[in-house]
Amino acid sequence: MAESMSDVQHRIASTKNTRQITSAMQMVQTSKLNQIQKAAVGYQDYVSKVKAVVMHLAKSHLLDDSSSDSQSEQSKKTAYLVITSDRGMVGSYNSNVIRETNEFIKAHSGDDDHLILAVGGTGADFYKKRGANVAYEYRGVSDVPTFDEVRQIVKTITSMYDSGVFSELYVCYNHFVNRIVSRFRGEKMLPVDSETLSGDAAEETQAQTLTAAYDMEPSEKEVLKVVLPQYSESLVFGAILDAKTSEHASSSNAMKSASDNADDLIADLELRYNRARQAAITTEITEITGGQEALNN
């Protein structure tokens, strides 16, 4: 049954209201994206300095000695820290992270027993519904996370590692490339050893410069006790900050796509309305003309 003109008008008004909502949400997400990108700039400077110190320590193989000592009584389970969002309306962000994480787990653990550490309600709910061993979950990460907020997450994770709950940890998340593109990353976080640290040429140069600039005092082992927790914190904080940036970009793009689709639908509905209105006017004119001719005859 064909829609009446009033039905089409109602759909046009409803779609315009929806477009107003999605446009407003796009503006909000774009604002959050700008805020978190500014925060990420300062973080990059900090983590590069910390990594330079850790890479210097790695050259003396202190990290390998430390990691072997800490793993002497650990289980051989692998844990995966999966970072997703707490909400929907983020496009394919969550589904991409979960799909890529499942493939990453299959490649690294196969059918072996492993643990899931979930940051974000979507990932936690997904794995719990499927009977996965979710050993830890954290919900409600801020739109622009602070270092103090993430420190509580790191403290829990490192405590689980030190107590032997798992022997190695990978962090799985979507890396922000630009406002259109994000790519999945699966990175080893624990244990921190010379194998884990794979810096680029600039980072290697910075570590060598650090070595030449000054000697360590107190001893390198004492420095290691202080720097390693900071490095672990910076890895998790960086991953969450990066993932949140990707989430905001994905949400902004999803809302823009929804607004564009609404515009297309409104244009189509208005065309249908105008055609129906034109047909109605033509019919009325034909009826009037026919009536006039009948009177004349």
Coordinates of C-alpha atoms in Angstrom, one line a residue:
M1 CA 0.0 0.0 0.0
A2 CA 1.4 3.4 -1.0
E3 CA 2.3 5.9 1.7
S4 CA 0.1 8.9 2.1
M5 CA 1.5 12.4 1.9
S6 CA 1.0 12.8 5.7
D7 CA 3.0 9.6 6.4
V8 CA 5.9 10.8 4.2
Q9 CA 5.8 14.2 6.0
H10 CA 6.0 12.4 9.3
R11 CA 9.0 10.3 8.2
I12 CA 10.8 13.5 7.0
A13 CA 10.2 15.2 10.3
S14 CA 11.4 12.1 12.3
T15 CA 14.5 11.7 10.2
K16 CA 15.4 15.4 10.6
N17 CA 15.2 15.0 14.4
T18 CA 17.4 12.0 14.2
R19 CA 19.9 13.9 12.1
Q20 CA 20.0 16.7 14.7
I21 CA 20.9 14.1 17.4
T22 CA 23.6 12.4 15.3
S23 CA 25.1 15.7 14.3
A24 CA 25.3 16.9 17.9
M25 CA 26.9 13.5 19.0
Q26 CA 29.5 13.9 16.2
M27 CA 30.4 17.3 17.5
V28 CA 30.8 16.0 21.0
Q29 CA 33.0 13.0 19.9
T30 CA 35.1 15.3 17.7
S31 CA 35.7 17.6 20.8
K32 CA 36.7 14.6 22.9
L33 CA 39.0 13.4 20.1
N34 CA 40.8 16.8 20.1
Q35 CA 41.2 16.7 23.8
I36 CA 42.7 13.3 24.0
Q37 CA 45.0 14.0 21.1
K38 CA 46.5 16.9 23.0
A39 CA 47.0 14.6 26.1
A40 CA 48.7 12.0 23.9
V41 CA 51.4 14.5 22.8
G42 CA 52.7 15.0 26.4
Y43 CA 52.6 11.2 27.0
Q44 CA 54.7 10.4 24.0
D45 CA 57.5 12.6 25.3
Y46 CA 57.4 10.9 28.7
V47 CA 57.3 7.3 27.5
S48 CA 60.2 7.9 25.1
K49 CA 62.4 9.0 28.0
V50 CA 61.4 6.1 30.2
K51 CA 61.9 3.6 27.3
A52 CA 65.4 5.0 26.7
V53 CA 66.4 4.2 30.2
V54 CA 64.9 0.7 30.1
M55 CA 66.6 0.0 26.8
H56 CA 69.9 1.0 28.3
L57 CA 69.3 -1.5 31.2
A58 CA 68.3 -4.1 28.6
K59 CA 71.8 -3.9 27.1
S60 CA 73.3 -5.1 30.4
H61 CA 70.9 -8.1 30.5
L62 CA 69.5 -7.0 33.9
L63 CA 66.0 -7.3 32.6
D64 CA 66.5 -10.9 31.5
D65 CA 67.9 -11.8 34.9
S66 CA 65.0 -10.0 36.6
S67 CA 62.3 -11.6 34.5
S68 CA 63.8 -15.1 34.9
D69 CA 63.8 -14.6 38.7
S70 CA 60.3 -13.4 38.8
Q71 CA 59.0 -16.3 36.7
S72 CA 60.6 -19.1 38.7
E73 CA 57.3 -19.9 40.5
Q74 CA 54.8 -18.7 38.0
S75 CA 52.3 -20.6 36.0
K76 CA 52.8 -20.8 32.3
K77 CA 49.5 -19.2 31.4
T78 CA 49.3 -16.3 29.0
A79 CA 47.0 -13.4 29.7
Y80 CA 45.5 -11.0 27.2
L81 CA 44.6 -7.5 28.2
V82 CA 41.7 -6.6 25.8
I83 CA 40.7 -2.9 25.5
T84 CA 37.2 -2.1 24.2
S85 CA 34.6 0.5 24.9
D86 CA 31.9 0.5 27.5
R87 CA 29.2 1.6 25.1
G88 CA 27.9 1.3 21.6
M89 CA 27.5 3.8 18.7
V90 CA 31.2 3.4 17.9
G91 CA 30.8 1.9 14.5
S92 CA 32.8 -1.3 14.0
Y93 CA 35.4 -0.4 16.7
N94 CA 34.5 -3.1 19.2
S95 CA 33.8 -5.9 16.7
N96 CA 37.2 -5.3 15.0
V97 CA 39.1 -5.4 18.3
I98 CA 37.4 -8.6 19.4
R99 CA 37.7 -10.3 16.0
E100 CA 41.4 -9.4 15.7
T101 CA 42.0 -10.4 19.4
N102 CA 40.5 -13.8 18.9
E103 CA 42.8 -14.4 15.9
F104 CA 45.8 -13.1 17.9
I105 CA 45.0 -15.5 20.8
K106 CA 44.5 -18.4 18.4
A107 CA 47.9 -17.7 16.8
H108 CA 49.7 -17.3 20.2
S109 CA 47.9 -19.7 22.5
G110 CA 45.9 -22.0 20.2
D111 CA 43.8 -24.2 22.4
D112 CA 46.0 -23.7 25.5
D113 CA 44.4 -22.3 28.6
H114 CA 44.7 -18.5 28.8
L115 CA 43.3 -15.6 30.7
I116 CA 41.4 -12.5 29.6
L117 CA 41.9 -9.2 31.4
A118 CA 39.2 -6.9 30.0
V119 CA 39.2 -3.1 30.1
G120 CA 35.8 -2.0 28.8
G121 CA 32.4 -3.5 29.3
T122 CA 31.9 -4.7 25.7
G123 CA 34.9 -7.0 25.8
A124 CA 34.2 -8.2 29.3
D125 CA 30.6 -9.1 28.4
F126 CA 31.6 -10.8 25.1
Y127 CA 34.1 -13.2 26.7
K128 CA 32.1 -13.9 29.8
K129 CA 29.1 -14.9 27.7
R130 CA 31.3 -17.4 25.8
G131 CA 32.7 -19.0 28.9
A132 CA 36.2 -17.5 28.7
N133 CA 38.3 -17.2 31.8
V134 CA 37.9 -13.5 32.5
A135 CA 40.3 -13.0 35.5
Y136 CA 39.9 -9.2 35.7
E137 CA 37.6 -6.5 34.3
Y138 CA 37.5 -2.8 34.6
R139 CA 34.6 -0.6 33.4
G140 CA 34.1 3.1 33.2
V141 CA 37.4 4.4 31.8
S142 CA 37.2 8.2 31.4
D143 CA 36.8 9.7 28.0
V144 CA 40.2 11.3 28.5
P145 CA 41.9 8.9 30.9
T146 CA 44.3 10.2 33.6
F147 CA 47.5 8.6 34.6
D148 CA 46.3 8.1 38.2
E149 CA 43.2 6.3 36.9
V150 CA 45.3 3.9 34.8
R151 CA 47.8 3.3 37.7
Q152 CA 45.1 1.4 39.6
I153 CA 44.6 -0.9 36.6
V154 CA 48.4 -1.5 36.3
K155 CA 48.7 -2.1 40.0
T156 CA 46.2 -4.9 39.9
I157 CA 47.7 -6.5 36.7
T158 CA 51.3 -6.4 38.0
S159 CA 50.1 -7.8 41.3
M160 CA 48.6 -10.8 39.5
Y161 CA 51.8 -11.2 37.5
D162 CA 54.0 -11.1 40.6
S163 CA 51.8 -13.6 42.4
G164 CA 52.1 -16.1 39.5
V165 CA 48.6 -15.9 38.0
F166 CA 50.1 -15.7 34.6
S167 CA 53.6 -15.7 33.1
E168 CA 53.3 -13.3 30.2
L169 CA 50.9 -10.6 29.2
Y170 CA 49.9 -9.2 25.8
V171 CA 47.8 -6.0 25.3
C172 CA 45.3 -6.0 22.5
Y173 CA 43.7 -2.8 21.2
N174 CA 43.0 -0.6 18.2
H175 CA 45.9 1.8 17.4
F176 CA 44.9 5.3 16.2
V177 CA 46.5 6.1 12.9
N178 CA 44.4 9.1 11.8
R179 CA 40.8 10.2 12.1
I180 CA 39.8 7.7 9.4
V181 CA 42.1 4.7 9.9
S182 CA 42.9 2.6 13.0
R183 CA 44.8 -0.7 13.1
F184 CA 44.8 -3.5 15.6
R185 CA 47.9 -4.0 17.8
G186 CA 48.9 -7.0 19.9
E187 CA 52.0 -6.1 22.0
K188 CA 53.8 -8.0 24.7
M189 CA 53.8 -6.1 27.9
L190 CA 55.1 -8.5 30.5
P191 CA 57.7 -9.7 31.3
V192 CA 59.8 -6.7 30.3
D193 CA 63.0 -8.1 28.9
S194 CA 65.4 -7.5 26.0
E195 CA 63.2 -9.5 23.7
T196 CA 60.2 -7.4 24.5
L197 CA 62.0 -4.1 23.8
S198 CA 62.2 -3.6 20.1
G199 CA 62.9 0.0 19.5
D200 CA 63.3 1.8 16.3
A201 CA 66.5 3.5 15.1
A202 CA 65.7 6.8 16.9
E203 CA 65.0 5.0 20.2
E204 CA 68.3 3.0 19.9
T205 CA 70.2 6.2 19.3
Q206 CA 68.5 7.8 22.3
A207 CA 69.5 4.9 24.5
Q208 CA 73.1 5.1 23.3
T209 CA 73.1 8.8 24.0
L210 CA 71.8 8.2 27.5
T211 CA 74.6 5.7 28.2
A212 CA 77.2 8.1 27.0
A213 CA 75.8 11.0 28.9
Y214 CA 76.1 9.7 32.5
D215 CA 76.6 6.7 34.7
M216 CA 73.8 5.1 36.8
E217 CA 73.8 6.0 40.5
P218 CA 72.6 4.2 42.6
S219 CA 73.3 0.9 40.9
E220 CA 71.5 -0.2 37.8
K221 CA 69.6 -2.8 39.8
E222 CA 68.3 -0.1 42.1
V223 CA 67.3 2.1 39.1
L224 CA 65.6 -1.0 37.6
K225 CA 63.3 -1.3 40.6
V226 CA 62.0 2.2 40.1
V227 CA 61.9 2.4 36.3
L228 CA 60.3 -1.0 35.5
P229 CA 57.0 -0.1 37.3
Q230 CA 56.9 3.2 35.6
Y231 CA 57.6 1.6 32.2
S232 CA 54.7 -0.9 32.8
E233 CA 52.4 1.9 33.7
S234 CA 53.4 3.9 30.6
L235 CA 52.7 0.9 28.4
V236 CA 49.2 0.3 29.7
F237 CA 48.4 4.0 29.9
G238 CA 49.6 4.5 26.3
A239 CA 47.6 1.6 25.1
I240 CA 44.4 2.8 26.8
L241 CA 45.0 6.4 25.6
D242 CA 45.6 5.1 22.1
A243 CA 42.5 2.9 22.2
K244 CA 40.3 5.7 23.5
T245 CA 41.6 8.0 20.7
S246 CA 40.6 5.3 18.2
E247 CA 37.3 4.9 19.9
H248 CA 36.4 8.6 19.7
A249 CA 37.5 8.7 16.1
S250 CA 35.3 5.7 15.3
S251 CA 32.4 7.2 17.1
S252 CA 32.7 10.5 15.3
N253 CA 32.9 8.7 12.0
A254 CA 29.9 6.6 12.8
M255 CA 27.8 9.6 13.7
K256 CA 28.9 11.4 10.6
S257 CA 27.9 8.4 8.5
A258 CA 24.6 8.3 10.3
S259 CA 24.0 12.0 9.6
D260 CA 25.0 11.6 5.9
N261 CA 22.6 8.6 5.6
A262 CA 19.8 10.7 7.2
D263 CA 20.5 13.5 4.6
D264 CA 20.2 11.0 1.8
L265 CA 17.0 9.6 3.3
I266 CA 15.5 13.0 3.7
A267 CA 16.3 13.9 0.1
D268 CA 14.7 10.7 -1.1
L269 CA 11.6 11.3 1.1
E270 CA 11.2 14.9 0.0
L271 CA 11.5 13.8 -3.7
R272 CA 8.7 11.2 -3.1
Y273 CA 6.6 13.8 -1.3
N274 CA 7.0 16.4 -4.0
R275 CA 6.1 13.8 -6.7
A276 CA 3.0 12.7 -4.7
R277 CA 2.0 16.3 -4.2
Q278 CA 2.5 17.0 -7.9
A279 CA 0.5 14.0 -8.8
A280 CA -2.3 15.1 -6.4
I281 CA -2.3 18.6 -7.9
T282 CA -2.4 17.1 -11.5
T283 CA -5.3 14.9 -10.5
E284 CA -7.2 17.8 -9.0
I285 CA -6.7 19.9 -12.1
T286 CA -7.8 17.1 -14.3
E287 CA -10.9 16.6 -12.2
I288 CA -11.7 20.3 -12.3
T289 CA -11.1 20.5 -16.1
G290 CA -13.3 17.4 -16.6
G291 CA -16.1 18.9 -14.5
Q292 CA -15.9 22.2 -16.4
E293 CA -16.2 20.3 -19.7
A294 CA -19.1 18.4 -18.5
L295 CA -20.9 21.6 -17.5
N296 CA -20.2 23.1 -20.8
N297 CA -21.7 20.2 -22.6

